[in-house]
Short mmCIF file of C-alpha atoms and ligand atoms in Angstrom, two decimals:
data_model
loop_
_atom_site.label_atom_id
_atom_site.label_comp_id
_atom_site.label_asym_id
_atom_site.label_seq_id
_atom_site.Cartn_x
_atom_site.Cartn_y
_atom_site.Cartn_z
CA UNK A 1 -16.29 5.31 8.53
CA UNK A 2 -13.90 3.34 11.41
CA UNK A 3 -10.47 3.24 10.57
CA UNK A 4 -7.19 1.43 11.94
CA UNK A 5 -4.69 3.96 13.40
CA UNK A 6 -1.50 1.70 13.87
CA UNK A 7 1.79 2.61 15.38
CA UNK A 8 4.90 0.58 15.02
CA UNK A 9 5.69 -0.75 18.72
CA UNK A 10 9.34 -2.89 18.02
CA UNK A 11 8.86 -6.77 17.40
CA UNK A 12 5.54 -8.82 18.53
CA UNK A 13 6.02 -11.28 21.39
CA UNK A 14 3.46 -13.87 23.01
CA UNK A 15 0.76 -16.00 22.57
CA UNK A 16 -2.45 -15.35 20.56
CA UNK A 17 -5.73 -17.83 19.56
CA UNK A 18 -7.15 -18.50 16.79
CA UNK A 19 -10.40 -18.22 15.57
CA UNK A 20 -12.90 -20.84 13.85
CA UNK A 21 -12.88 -20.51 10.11
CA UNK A 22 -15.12 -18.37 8.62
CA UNK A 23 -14.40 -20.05 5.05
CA UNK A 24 -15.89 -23.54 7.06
CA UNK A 25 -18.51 -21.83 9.44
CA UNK A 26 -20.51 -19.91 6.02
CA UNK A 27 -21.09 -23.17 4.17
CA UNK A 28 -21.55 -25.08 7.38
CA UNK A 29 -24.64 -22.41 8.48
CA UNK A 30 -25.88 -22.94 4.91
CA UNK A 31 -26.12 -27.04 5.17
CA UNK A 32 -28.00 -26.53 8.56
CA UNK A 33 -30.59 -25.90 5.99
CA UNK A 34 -30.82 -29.10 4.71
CA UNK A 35 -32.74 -30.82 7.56
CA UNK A 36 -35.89 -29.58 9.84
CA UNK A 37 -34.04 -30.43 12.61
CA UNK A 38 -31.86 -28.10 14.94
CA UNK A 39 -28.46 -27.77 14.85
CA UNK A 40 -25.45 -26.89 16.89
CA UNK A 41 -22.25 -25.09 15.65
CA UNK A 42 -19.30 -25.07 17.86
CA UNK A 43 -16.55 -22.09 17.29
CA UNK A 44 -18.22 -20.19 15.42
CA UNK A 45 -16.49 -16.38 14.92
CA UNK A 46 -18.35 -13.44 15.63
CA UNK A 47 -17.14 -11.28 12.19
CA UNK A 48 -19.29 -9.78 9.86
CA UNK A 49 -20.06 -12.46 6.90
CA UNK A 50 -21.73 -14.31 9.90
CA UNK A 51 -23.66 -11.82 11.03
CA UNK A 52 -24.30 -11.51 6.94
CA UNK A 53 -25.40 -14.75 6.69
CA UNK A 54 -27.37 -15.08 9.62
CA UNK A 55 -29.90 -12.61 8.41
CA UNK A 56 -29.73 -13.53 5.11
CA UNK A 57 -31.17 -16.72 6.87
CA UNK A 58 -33.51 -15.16 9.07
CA UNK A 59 -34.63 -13.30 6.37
CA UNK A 60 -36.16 -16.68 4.69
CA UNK A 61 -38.13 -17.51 8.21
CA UNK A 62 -34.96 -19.79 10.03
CA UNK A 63 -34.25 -19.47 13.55
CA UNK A 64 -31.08 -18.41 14.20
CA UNK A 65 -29.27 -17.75 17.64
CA UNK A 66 -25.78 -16.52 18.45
CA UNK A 67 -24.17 -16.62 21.72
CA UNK A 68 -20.97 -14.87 20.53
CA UNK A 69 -19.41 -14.96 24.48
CA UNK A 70 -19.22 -18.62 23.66
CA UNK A 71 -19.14 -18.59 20.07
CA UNK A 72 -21.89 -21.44 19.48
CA UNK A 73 -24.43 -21.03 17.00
CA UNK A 74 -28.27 -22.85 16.80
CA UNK A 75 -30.17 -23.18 13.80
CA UNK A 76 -33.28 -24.33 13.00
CA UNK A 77 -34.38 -24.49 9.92
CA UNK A 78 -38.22 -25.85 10.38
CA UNK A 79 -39.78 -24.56 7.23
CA UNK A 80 -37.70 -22.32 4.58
CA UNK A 81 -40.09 -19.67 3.08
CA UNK A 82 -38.86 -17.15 -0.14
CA UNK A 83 -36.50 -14.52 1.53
CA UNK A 84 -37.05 -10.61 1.71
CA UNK A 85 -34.46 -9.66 2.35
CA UNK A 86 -32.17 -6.31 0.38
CA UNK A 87 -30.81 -7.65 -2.71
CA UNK A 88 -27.95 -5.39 -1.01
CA UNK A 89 -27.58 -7.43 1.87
CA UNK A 90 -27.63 -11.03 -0.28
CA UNK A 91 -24.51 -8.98 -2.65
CA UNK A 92 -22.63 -8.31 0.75
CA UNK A 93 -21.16 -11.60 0.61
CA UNK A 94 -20.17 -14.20 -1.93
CA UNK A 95 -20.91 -17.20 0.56
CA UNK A 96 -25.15 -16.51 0.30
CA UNK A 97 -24.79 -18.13 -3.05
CA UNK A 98 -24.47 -21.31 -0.55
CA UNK A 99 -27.75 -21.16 0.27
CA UNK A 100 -28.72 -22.24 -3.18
CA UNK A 101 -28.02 -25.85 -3.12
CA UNK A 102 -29.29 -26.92 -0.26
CA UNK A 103 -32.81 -24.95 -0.08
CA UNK A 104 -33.45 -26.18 -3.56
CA UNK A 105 -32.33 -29.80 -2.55
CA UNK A 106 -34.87 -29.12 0.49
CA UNK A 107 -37.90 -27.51 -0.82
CA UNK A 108 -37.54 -28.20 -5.03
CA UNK A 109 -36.69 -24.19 -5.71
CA UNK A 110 -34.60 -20.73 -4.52
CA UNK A 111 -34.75 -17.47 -6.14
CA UNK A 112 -31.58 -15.77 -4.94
CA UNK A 113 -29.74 -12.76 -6.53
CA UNK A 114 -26.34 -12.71 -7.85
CA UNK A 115 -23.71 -13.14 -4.93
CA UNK A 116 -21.08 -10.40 -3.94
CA UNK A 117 -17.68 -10.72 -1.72
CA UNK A 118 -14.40 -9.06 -2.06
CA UNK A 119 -13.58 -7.73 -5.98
CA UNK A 120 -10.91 -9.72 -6.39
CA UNK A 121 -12.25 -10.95 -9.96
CA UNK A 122 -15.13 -11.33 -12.12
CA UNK A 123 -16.16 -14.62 -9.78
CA UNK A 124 -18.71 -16.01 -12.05
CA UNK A 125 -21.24 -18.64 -10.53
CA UNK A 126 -20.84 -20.67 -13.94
CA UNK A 127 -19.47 -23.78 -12.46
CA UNK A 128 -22.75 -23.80 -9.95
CA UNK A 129 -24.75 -23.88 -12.48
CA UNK A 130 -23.45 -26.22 -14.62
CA UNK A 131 -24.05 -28.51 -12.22
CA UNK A 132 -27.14 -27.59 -11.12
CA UNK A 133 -27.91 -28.31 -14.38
CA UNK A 134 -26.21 -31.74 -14.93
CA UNK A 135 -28.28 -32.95 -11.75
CA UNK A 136 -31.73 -32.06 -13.27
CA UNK A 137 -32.42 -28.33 -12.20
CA UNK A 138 -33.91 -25.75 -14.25
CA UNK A 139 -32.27 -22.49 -14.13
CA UNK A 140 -33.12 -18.81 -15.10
CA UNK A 141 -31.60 -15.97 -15.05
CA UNK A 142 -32.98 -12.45 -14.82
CA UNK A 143 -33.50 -9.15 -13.75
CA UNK A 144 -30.34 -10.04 -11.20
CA UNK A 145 -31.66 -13.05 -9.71
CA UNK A 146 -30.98 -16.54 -10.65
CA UNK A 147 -33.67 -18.60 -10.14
CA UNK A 148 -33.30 -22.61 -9.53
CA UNK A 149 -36.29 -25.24 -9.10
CA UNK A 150 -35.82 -29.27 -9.36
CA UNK A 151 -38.53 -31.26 -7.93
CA UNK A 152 -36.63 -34.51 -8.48
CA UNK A 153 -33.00 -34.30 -8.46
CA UNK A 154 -31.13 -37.20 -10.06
CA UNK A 155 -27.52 -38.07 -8.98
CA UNK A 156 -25.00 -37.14 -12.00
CA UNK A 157 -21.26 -37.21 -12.58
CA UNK A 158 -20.13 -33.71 -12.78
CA UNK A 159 -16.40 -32.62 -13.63
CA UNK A 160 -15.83 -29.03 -12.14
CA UNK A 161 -13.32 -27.22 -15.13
CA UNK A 162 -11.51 -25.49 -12.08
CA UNK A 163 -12.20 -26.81 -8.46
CA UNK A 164 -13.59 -24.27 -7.59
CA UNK A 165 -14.28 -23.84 -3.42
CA UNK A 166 -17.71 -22.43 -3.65
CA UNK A 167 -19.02 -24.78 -6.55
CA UNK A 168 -18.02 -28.09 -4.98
CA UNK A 169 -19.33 -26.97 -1.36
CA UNK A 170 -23.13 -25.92 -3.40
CA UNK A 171 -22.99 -29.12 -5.28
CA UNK A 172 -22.22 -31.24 -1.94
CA UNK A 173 -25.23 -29.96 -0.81
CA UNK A 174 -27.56 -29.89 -3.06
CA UNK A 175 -26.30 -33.86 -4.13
CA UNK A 176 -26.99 -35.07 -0.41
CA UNK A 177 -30.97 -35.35 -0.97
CA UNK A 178 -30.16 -36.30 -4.69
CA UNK A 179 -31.93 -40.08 -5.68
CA UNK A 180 -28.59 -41.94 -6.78
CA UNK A 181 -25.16 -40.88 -6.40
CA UNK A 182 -23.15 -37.49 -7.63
CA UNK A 183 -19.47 -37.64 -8.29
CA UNK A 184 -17.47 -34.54 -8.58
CA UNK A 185 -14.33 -34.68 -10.03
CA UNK A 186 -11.91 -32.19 -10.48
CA UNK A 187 -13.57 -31.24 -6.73
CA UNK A 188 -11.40 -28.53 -4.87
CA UNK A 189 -10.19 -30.29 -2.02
CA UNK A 190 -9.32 -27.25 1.17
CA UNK A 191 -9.44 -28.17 4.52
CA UNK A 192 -13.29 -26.07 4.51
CA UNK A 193 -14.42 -28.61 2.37
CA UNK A 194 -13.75 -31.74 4.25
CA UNK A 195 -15.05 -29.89 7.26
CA UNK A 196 -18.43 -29.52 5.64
CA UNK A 197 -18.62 -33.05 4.59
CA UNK A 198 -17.98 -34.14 7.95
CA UNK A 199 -20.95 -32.24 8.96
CA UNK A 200 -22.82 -33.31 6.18
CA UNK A 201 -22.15 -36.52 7.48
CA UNK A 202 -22.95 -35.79 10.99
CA UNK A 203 -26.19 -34.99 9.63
CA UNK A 204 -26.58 -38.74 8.09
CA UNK A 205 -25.27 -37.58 4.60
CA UNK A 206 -23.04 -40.59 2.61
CA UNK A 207 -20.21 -38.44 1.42
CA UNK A 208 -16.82 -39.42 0.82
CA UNK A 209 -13.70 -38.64 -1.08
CA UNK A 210 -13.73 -35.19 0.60
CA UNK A 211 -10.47 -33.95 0.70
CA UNK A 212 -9.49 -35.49 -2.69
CA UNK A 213 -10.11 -34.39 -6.31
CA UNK A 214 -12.99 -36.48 -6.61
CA UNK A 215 -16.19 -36.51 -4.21
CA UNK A 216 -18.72 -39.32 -4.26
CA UNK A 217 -22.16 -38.24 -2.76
CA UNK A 218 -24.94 -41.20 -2.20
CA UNK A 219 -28.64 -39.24 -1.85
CA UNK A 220 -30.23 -40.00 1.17
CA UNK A 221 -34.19 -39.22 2.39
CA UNK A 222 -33.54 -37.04 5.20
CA UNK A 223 -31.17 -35.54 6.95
CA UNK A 224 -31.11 -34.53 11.00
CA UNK A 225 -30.03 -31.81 13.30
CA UNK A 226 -26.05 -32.39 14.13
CA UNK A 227 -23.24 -30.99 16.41
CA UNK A 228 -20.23 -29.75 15.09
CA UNK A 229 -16.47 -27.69 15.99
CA UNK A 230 -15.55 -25.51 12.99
CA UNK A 231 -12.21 -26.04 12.21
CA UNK A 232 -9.48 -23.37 12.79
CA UNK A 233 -8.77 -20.47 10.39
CA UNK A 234 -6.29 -21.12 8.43
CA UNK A 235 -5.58 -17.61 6.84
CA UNK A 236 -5.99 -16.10 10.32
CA UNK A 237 -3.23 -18.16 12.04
CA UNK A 238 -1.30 -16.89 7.88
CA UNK A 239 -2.12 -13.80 9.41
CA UNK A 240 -0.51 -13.80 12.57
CA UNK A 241 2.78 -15.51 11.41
CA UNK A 242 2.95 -12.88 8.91
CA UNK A 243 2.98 -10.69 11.50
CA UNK A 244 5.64 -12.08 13.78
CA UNK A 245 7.88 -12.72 10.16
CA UNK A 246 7.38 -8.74 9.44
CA UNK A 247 8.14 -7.06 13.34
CA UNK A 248 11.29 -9.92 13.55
CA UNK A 249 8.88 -11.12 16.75
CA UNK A 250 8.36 -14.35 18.97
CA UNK A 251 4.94 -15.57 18.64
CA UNK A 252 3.02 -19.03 19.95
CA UNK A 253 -0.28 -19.33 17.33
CA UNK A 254 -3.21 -21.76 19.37
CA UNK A 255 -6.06 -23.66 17.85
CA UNK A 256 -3.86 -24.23 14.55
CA UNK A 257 -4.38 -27.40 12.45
CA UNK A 258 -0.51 -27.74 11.47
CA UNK A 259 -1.63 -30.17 8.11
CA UNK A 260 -3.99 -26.61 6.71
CA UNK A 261 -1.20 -24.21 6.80
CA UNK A 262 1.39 -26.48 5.52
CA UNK A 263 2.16 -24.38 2.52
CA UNK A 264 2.30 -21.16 4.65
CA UNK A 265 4.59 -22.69 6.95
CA UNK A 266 7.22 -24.31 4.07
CA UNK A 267 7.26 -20.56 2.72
CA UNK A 268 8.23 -19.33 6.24
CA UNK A 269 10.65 -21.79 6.85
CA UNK A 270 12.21 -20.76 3.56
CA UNK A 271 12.80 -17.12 4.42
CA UNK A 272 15.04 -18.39 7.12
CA UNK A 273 12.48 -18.18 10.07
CA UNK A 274 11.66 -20.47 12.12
CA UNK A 275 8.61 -22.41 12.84
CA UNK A 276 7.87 -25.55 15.95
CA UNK A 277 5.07 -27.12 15.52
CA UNK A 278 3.95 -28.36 18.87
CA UNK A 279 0.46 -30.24 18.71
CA UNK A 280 -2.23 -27.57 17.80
CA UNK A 281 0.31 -24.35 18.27
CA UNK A 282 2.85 -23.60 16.62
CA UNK A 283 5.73 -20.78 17.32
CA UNK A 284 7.05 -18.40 14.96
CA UNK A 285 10.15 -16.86 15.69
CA UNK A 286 11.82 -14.79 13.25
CA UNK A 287 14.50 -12.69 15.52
CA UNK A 288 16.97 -13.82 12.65
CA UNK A 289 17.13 -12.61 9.40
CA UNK A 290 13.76 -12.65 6.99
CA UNK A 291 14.96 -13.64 2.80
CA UNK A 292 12.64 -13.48 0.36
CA UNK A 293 10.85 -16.47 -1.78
CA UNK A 294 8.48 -17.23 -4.39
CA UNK A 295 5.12 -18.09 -4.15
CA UNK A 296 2.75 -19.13 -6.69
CA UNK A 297 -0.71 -19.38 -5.66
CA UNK A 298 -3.19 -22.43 -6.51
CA UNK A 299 -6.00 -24.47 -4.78
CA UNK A 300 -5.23 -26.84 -1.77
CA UNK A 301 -2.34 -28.22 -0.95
CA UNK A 302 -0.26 -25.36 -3.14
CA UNK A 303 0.29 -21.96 -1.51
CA UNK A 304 -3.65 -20.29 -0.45
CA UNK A 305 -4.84 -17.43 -2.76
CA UNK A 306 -6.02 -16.03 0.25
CA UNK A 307 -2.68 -15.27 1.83
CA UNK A 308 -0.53 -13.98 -0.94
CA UNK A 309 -1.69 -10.14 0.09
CA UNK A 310 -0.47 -11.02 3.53
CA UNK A 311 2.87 -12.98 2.36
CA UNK A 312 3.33 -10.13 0.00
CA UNK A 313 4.23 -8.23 3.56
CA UNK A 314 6.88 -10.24 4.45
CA UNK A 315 8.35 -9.94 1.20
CA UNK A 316 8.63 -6.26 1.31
CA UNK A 317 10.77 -6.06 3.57
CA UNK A 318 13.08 -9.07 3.49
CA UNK A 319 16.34 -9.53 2.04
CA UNK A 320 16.06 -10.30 -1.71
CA UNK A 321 13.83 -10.35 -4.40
CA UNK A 322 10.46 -12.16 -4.10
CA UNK A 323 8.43 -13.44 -7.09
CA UNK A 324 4.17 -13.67 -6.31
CA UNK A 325 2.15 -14.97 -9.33
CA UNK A 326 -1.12 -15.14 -9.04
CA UNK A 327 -2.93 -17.60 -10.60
CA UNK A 328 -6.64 -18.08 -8.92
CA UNK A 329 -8.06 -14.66 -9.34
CA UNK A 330 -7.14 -12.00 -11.72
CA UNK A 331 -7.68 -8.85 -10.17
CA UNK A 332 -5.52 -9.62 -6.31
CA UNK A 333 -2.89 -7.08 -7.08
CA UNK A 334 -5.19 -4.59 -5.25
CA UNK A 335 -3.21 -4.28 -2.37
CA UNK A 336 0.56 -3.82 -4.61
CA UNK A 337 -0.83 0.16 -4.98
CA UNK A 338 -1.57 0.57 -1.27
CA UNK A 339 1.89 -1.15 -0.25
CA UNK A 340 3.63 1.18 -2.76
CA UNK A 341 2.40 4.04 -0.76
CA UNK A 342 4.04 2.58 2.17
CA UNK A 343 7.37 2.89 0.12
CA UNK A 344 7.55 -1.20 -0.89
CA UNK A 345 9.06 -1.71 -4.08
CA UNK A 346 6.74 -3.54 -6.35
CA UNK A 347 6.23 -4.35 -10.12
CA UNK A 348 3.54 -5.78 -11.51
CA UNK A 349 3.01 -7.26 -14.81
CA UNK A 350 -0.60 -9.24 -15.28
CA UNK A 351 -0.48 -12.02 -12.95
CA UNK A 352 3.23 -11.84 -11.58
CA UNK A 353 4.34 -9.50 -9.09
CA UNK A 354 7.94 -8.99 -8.20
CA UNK A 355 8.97 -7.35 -4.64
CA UNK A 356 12.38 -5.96 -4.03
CA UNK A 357 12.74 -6.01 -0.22
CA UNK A 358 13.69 -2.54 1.68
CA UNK A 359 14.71 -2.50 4.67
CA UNK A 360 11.72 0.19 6.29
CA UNK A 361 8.36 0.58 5.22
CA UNK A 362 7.28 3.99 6.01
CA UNK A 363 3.59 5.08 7.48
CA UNK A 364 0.97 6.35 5.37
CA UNK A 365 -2.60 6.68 4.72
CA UNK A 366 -3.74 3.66 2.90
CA UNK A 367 -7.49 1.84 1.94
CA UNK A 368 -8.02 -1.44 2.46
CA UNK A 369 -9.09 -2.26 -0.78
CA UNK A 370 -10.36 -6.31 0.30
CA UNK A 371 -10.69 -8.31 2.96
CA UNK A 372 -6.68 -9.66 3.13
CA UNK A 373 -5.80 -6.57 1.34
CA UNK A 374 -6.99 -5.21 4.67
CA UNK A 375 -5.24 -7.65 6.84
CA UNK A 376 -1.83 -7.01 4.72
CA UNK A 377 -1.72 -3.33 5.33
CA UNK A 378 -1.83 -4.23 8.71
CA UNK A 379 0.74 -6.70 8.96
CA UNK A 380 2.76 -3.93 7.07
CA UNK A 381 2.19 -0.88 9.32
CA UNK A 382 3.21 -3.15 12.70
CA UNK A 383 6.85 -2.50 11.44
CA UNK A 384 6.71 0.49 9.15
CA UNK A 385 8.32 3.48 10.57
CA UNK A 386 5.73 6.49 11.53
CA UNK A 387 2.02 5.84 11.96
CA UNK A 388 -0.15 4.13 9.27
CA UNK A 389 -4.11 5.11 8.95
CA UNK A 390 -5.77 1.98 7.51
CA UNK A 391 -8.86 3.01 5.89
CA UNK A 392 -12.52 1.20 4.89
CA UNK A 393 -11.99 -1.49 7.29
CA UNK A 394 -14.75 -2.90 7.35
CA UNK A 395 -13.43 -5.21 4.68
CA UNK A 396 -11.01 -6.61 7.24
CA UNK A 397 -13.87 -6.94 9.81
CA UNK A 398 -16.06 -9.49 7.11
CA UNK A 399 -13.70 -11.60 8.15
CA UNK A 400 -11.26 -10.84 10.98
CA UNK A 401 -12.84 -10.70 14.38
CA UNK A 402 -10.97 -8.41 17.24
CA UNK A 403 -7.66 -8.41 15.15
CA UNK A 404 -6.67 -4.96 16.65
CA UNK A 405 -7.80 -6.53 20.15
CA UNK A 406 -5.38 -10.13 19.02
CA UNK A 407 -2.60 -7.90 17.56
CA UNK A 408 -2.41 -5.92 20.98
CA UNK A 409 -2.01 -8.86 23.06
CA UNK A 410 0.88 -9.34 21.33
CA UNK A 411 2.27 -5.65 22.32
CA UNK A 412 1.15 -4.23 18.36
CA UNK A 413 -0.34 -0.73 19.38
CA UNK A 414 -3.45 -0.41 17.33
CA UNK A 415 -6.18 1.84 17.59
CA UNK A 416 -9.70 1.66 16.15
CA UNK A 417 -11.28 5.59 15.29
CA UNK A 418 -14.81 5.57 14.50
C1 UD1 B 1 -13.52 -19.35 -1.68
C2 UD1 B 1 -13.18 -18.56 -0.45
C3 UD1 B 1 -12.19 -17.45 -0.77
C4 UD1 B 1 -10.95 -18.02 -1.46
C5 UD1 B 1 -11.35 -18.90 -2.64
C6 UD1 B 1 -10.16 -19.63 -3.27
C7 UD1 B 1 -15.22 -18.71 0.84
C8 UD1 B 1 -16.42 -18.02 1.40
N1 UD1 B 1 -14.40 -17.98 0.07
O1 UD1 B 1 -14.12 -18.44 -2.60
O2 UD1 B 1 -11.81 -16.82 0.46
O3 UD1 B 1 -10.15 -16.97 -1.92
O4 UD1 B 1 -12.30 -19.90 -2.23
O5 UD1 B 1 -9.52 -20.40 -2.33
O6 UD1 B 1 -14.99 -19.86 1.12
N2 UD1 B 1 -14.83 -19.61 -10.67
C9 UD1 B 1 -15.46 -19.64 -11.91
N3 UD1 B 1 -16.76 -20.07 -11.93
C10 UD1 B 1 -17.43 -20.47 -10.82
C11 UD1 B 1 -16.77 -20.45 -9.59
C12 UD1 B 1 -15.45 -20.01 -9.54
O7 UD1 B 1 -14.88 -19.27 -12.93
O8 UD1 B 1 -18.60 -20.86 -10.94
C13 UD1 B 1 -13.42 -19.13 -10.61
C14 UD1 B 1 -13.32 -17.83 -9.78
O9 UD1 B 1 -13.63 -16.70 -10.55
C15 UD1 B 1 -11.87 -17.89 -9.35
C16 UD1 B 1 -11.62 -19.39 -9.15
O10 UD1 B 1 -12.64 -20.05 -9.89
O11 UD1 B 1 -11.04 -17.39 -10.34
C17 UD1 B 1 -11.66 -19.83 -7.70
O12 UD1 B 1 -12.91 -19.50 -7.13
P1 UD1 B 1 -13.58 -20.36 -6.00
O13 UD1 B 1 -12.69 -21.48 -5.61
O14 UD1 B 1 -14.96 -20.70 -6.41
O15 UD1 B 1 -13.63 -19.34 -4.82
P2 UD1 B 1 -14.87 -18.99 -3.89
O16 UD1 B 1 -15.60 -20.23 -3.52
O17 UD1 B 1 -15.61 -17.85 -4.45
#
C-alpha cells in the first residue's frame, strides 16, 4: 500500500496549475454516451475515477482513448452493449451511476449495480429514481443491481427534494432524448453542472436554466459527437490555497475560474489573508496572520461540502475559534479523528464541529480516511512540526492527480513510498 511521507519545509512559494475538474470530466465521459458519434474532451485529468470510468465504459463495448501527455480524451460510443464488468469496479466510484441516464435514454434499458465513492454518508440514489420514474421508466431493484428500461420516455416536471449534484446531472441526460420537455426544479446548480449542459448542448441538446434552481430540457432525436474544455477544479485550486493559508506561503493558482471558488475565497479573505484575483490566477498570500471563521457547508453558491476537510486545516491552526457545520453529508467528520492525532483541537457534536486553533500541529501517522480527508492531512502535515506518514492514499489519488509532484513545485517536500 503507497503512502505519503511529508516533511514540513517552512512556507510554500510559487506558481502551480490547475487541473480540469474531475466532478465535470465524470458526467461529461458519461453524456458522450448519448450519441453514436465521436467525441473530444479537452483537459481531461489523468486521476483514478477516470481511469474508473473509462473501463467501466469499455467494459460495455465503447471506445475509449486517453492521451494523458495532453490530457484529451476520445470516445466513441457506436453501439452500447450490457457491461461485464466487476460489480467491484462499478462500486469504486459513485459517478458510474451516471451512466444510467443516458444509456437508458440511448438504447431503452441499463442494468447497473449500486454505485460506490467516498463513505461520507449513506448517499442513496433515491432522488435518481424518482425521476426516472416521473419520466416513464420502470425500475427494479435486486440482488444489488438496479435495473432501468423505458422504451418511450415522456418529458415530466420533476422537483428534486434536495438538489442533489448527481441526480440533476442523470436526469439532464436521460431528459435530452425525452419526447417533450423535463423541468427540474429545485436542480443543484455547481459550476459541473452548467459545464455538462454546455456539452450537452454542444452535442445539439436544448437545455437551459443550467446554473439556476430550475432546468428546462426540450427532447431532441439525436444527438452528435462534440468538442469540449472541462472546466477547472474547483476543490483542487481549495486545495492549494489551503495550502499556502496553512505554511503562511506566497502562492499564484493558474487555470482558476475566480466566479467557482467564490465562497472559498470570501472565507480566505476573512481569516485575514489575502487573495488577487488576476484573470484566470489568482495569488494567495498569507505571510500575515491566519484568524479563524465559520463555515457552514451547502450546495452552490454557499461554502462546497467538498472543501470543509481541507478548510478544517486552516482552522487548526489559526488564531481563534472556528465553527464547521456540516450540513450536506452526515458522516464528513472522518478526518476530525485523524487531525486530532496531529494534536488539533477539535469537538464534535453531530453535524457541528468546533476547532480551537494551536499554534503547531505535530507529525504523526495518520489514514486518509476519503478522498479530501486525504487532501486535508496533507495540507496539515506541510506545516506540522516532525514528519507526517499519510496512509491509504489512494483515496487522494481518485481524485488528485500528481499532488505530491504540484505540492513540490511549490518547495513542500513530499515523498511517495510504495
Ligand atoms: C457530488 C460530487 C461530490 C460532492 C457532492 C456535493 C461528483 C462525482 N461528486 O456527489 O464530490 O461532495 O456532489 O457537492 O460530482 N442524496 C439523496 N438521494 C439521492 C442523491 C443524493 O439523499 O438520490 C443526498 C446525499 O446523500 C447527500 C446530498 O444529497 O447527503 C448531496 O448529494 P449529491 O449532491 O447527490 O452528491 P453526489 O452527486 O453524490
Amino acid at each position: 500500500m503507497s503512502l505519503f511521507y511529508v516533511k514540513p519545509n517552512g512556507p510554500l512559494r510559487g506558481t502551480v496549475t490547475a487541473s480540469g475538474s474531475k466532478n465535470a470530466v465524470l458526467p461529461i465521459m458519461c453524456a458522450c454516451l448519448l450519441t453514436d458519434e465521436i467525441c473530444e474532451i479537452y483537459s481531461v485529468p489523468p486521476l483514478l475515477d477516470v481511469y474508473v470510468l473509462k473501463e467501466i465504459m469499455e467494459s460495455m463495448g465503447v471506445w475509449v482513448q486517453f492521451d494523458e501527455k495532453n490530457e484529451v480524451m476520445k470516445i466513441h460510443a457506436k453501439r452500447i452493449s450490457s457491461s461485464d464488468a466487476k460489480h467491484t469496479l462499478w462500486e469504486k466510484i459513485r459517478a458510474s451511476f451516471l451512466v444510467a441516464g443516458p444509456v437508458c435514454a440511448r438504447t431503452g434499458k441499463v442494468k447497473v449495480p449500486f454505485p460506490g465513492g467516498c463513505k461520507i454518508g449513506s448517499r442513496p440514489v433515491d432522488l435518481h429514481i424518482k425521476g426516472f420514474e416521473n419520466m416513464g421508466m420502470k425500475i427494479r431493484q435486486e440482488f444489488g443491481f438496479i435495473e432501468i428500461k423505458g422504451r418511450k420516455l415522456k418529458g415530466t416536471e420533476i422537483y428534486l427534494d434536495f438538489p442533489s449534484v448527481g441526480a440533476t446531472e442523470n436526469l439532464m441526460m436521460a431528459a435530452v432524448l425525452c419526447e417533450g420537455a423535463t423541468v427540474i426544479e429545485n436542480a443543484a446548480s455547481e459550476p459541473e453542472i452548467v459545464d455538462l449542459a454546455k456539452f450537452l448542448n454542444k452535442m445539439g441538446a436544448s437545455v437551459t436554466g443550467a446554473g439556476s434552481t430550475k432546468i428546462v430540457i426540450k427532447g431532441v432525436e439525436s444527438l452528435h459527437g462534440a468538442k469540449h474544455r472541462v472546466i477547472p477544479d474547483r476543490i483542487e485550486v481549495g486545495t492549494f490555497m489551503a495550502a499556502a493559508a496553512v505554511t503562511r506561503g506566497d502562492v499564484t493558482i493558474k487555470n482558476v475560474c475566480f466566479e467557482h471558488i467564490r465562497p472559498a475565497a470570501a472565507k480566505i479573505e476573512e481569516s485575514g489573508v489575502i487573495v488577487e484575483e488576476s484573470g484566470k490566477s489568482i495569488r494567495i498570500n498569507a505571510e500575515r496572520e491566519v484568524r479563524s471563521f465559520d463555515i457552514k457547508t451547502l450546495p452552490f453558491p454557499g461554502f462546497p461540502t467538498d472543501m470543509q476537510a481541507i478548510f478544517m486545516s486552516i482552522l487548526s491552526t489559526a488564531k481563534g475559534t472556528g465553527m464547521i457545520t456540516e450540513t450536506v453529508f452526515e458522516n464528513r467528520f472522518m478526518h476530525v479523528a485523524e487531525l486530532k492525532k496531529m494534536g488539533a483541537d477539535i469537538k464534535t457534536d453531530g453535524r457541528t464541529a468546533v476547532v480551537e486553533g494551536v499554534k503547531k500541529l505535530s507529525g504523526a501517522k495518520v489514514r486518509a480516511t476519503d478522498l479530501r480527508a486525504g487532501a486535508a492531512l496533507i495540507v496539515s502535515a506541510l506545516a506540522a512540526e516532525g514528519d507526517t506518514e499519510i496512509g491509504d492514499i489512494y483515496h487522494i489519488e481518485r481524485g488528485y492527480c500528481d499532488i505530491d509532484k504540484k505540492l513540490m513545485m511549490l518547495g513542500a517536500e513530499i515523498e511517495k513510498r510504495d
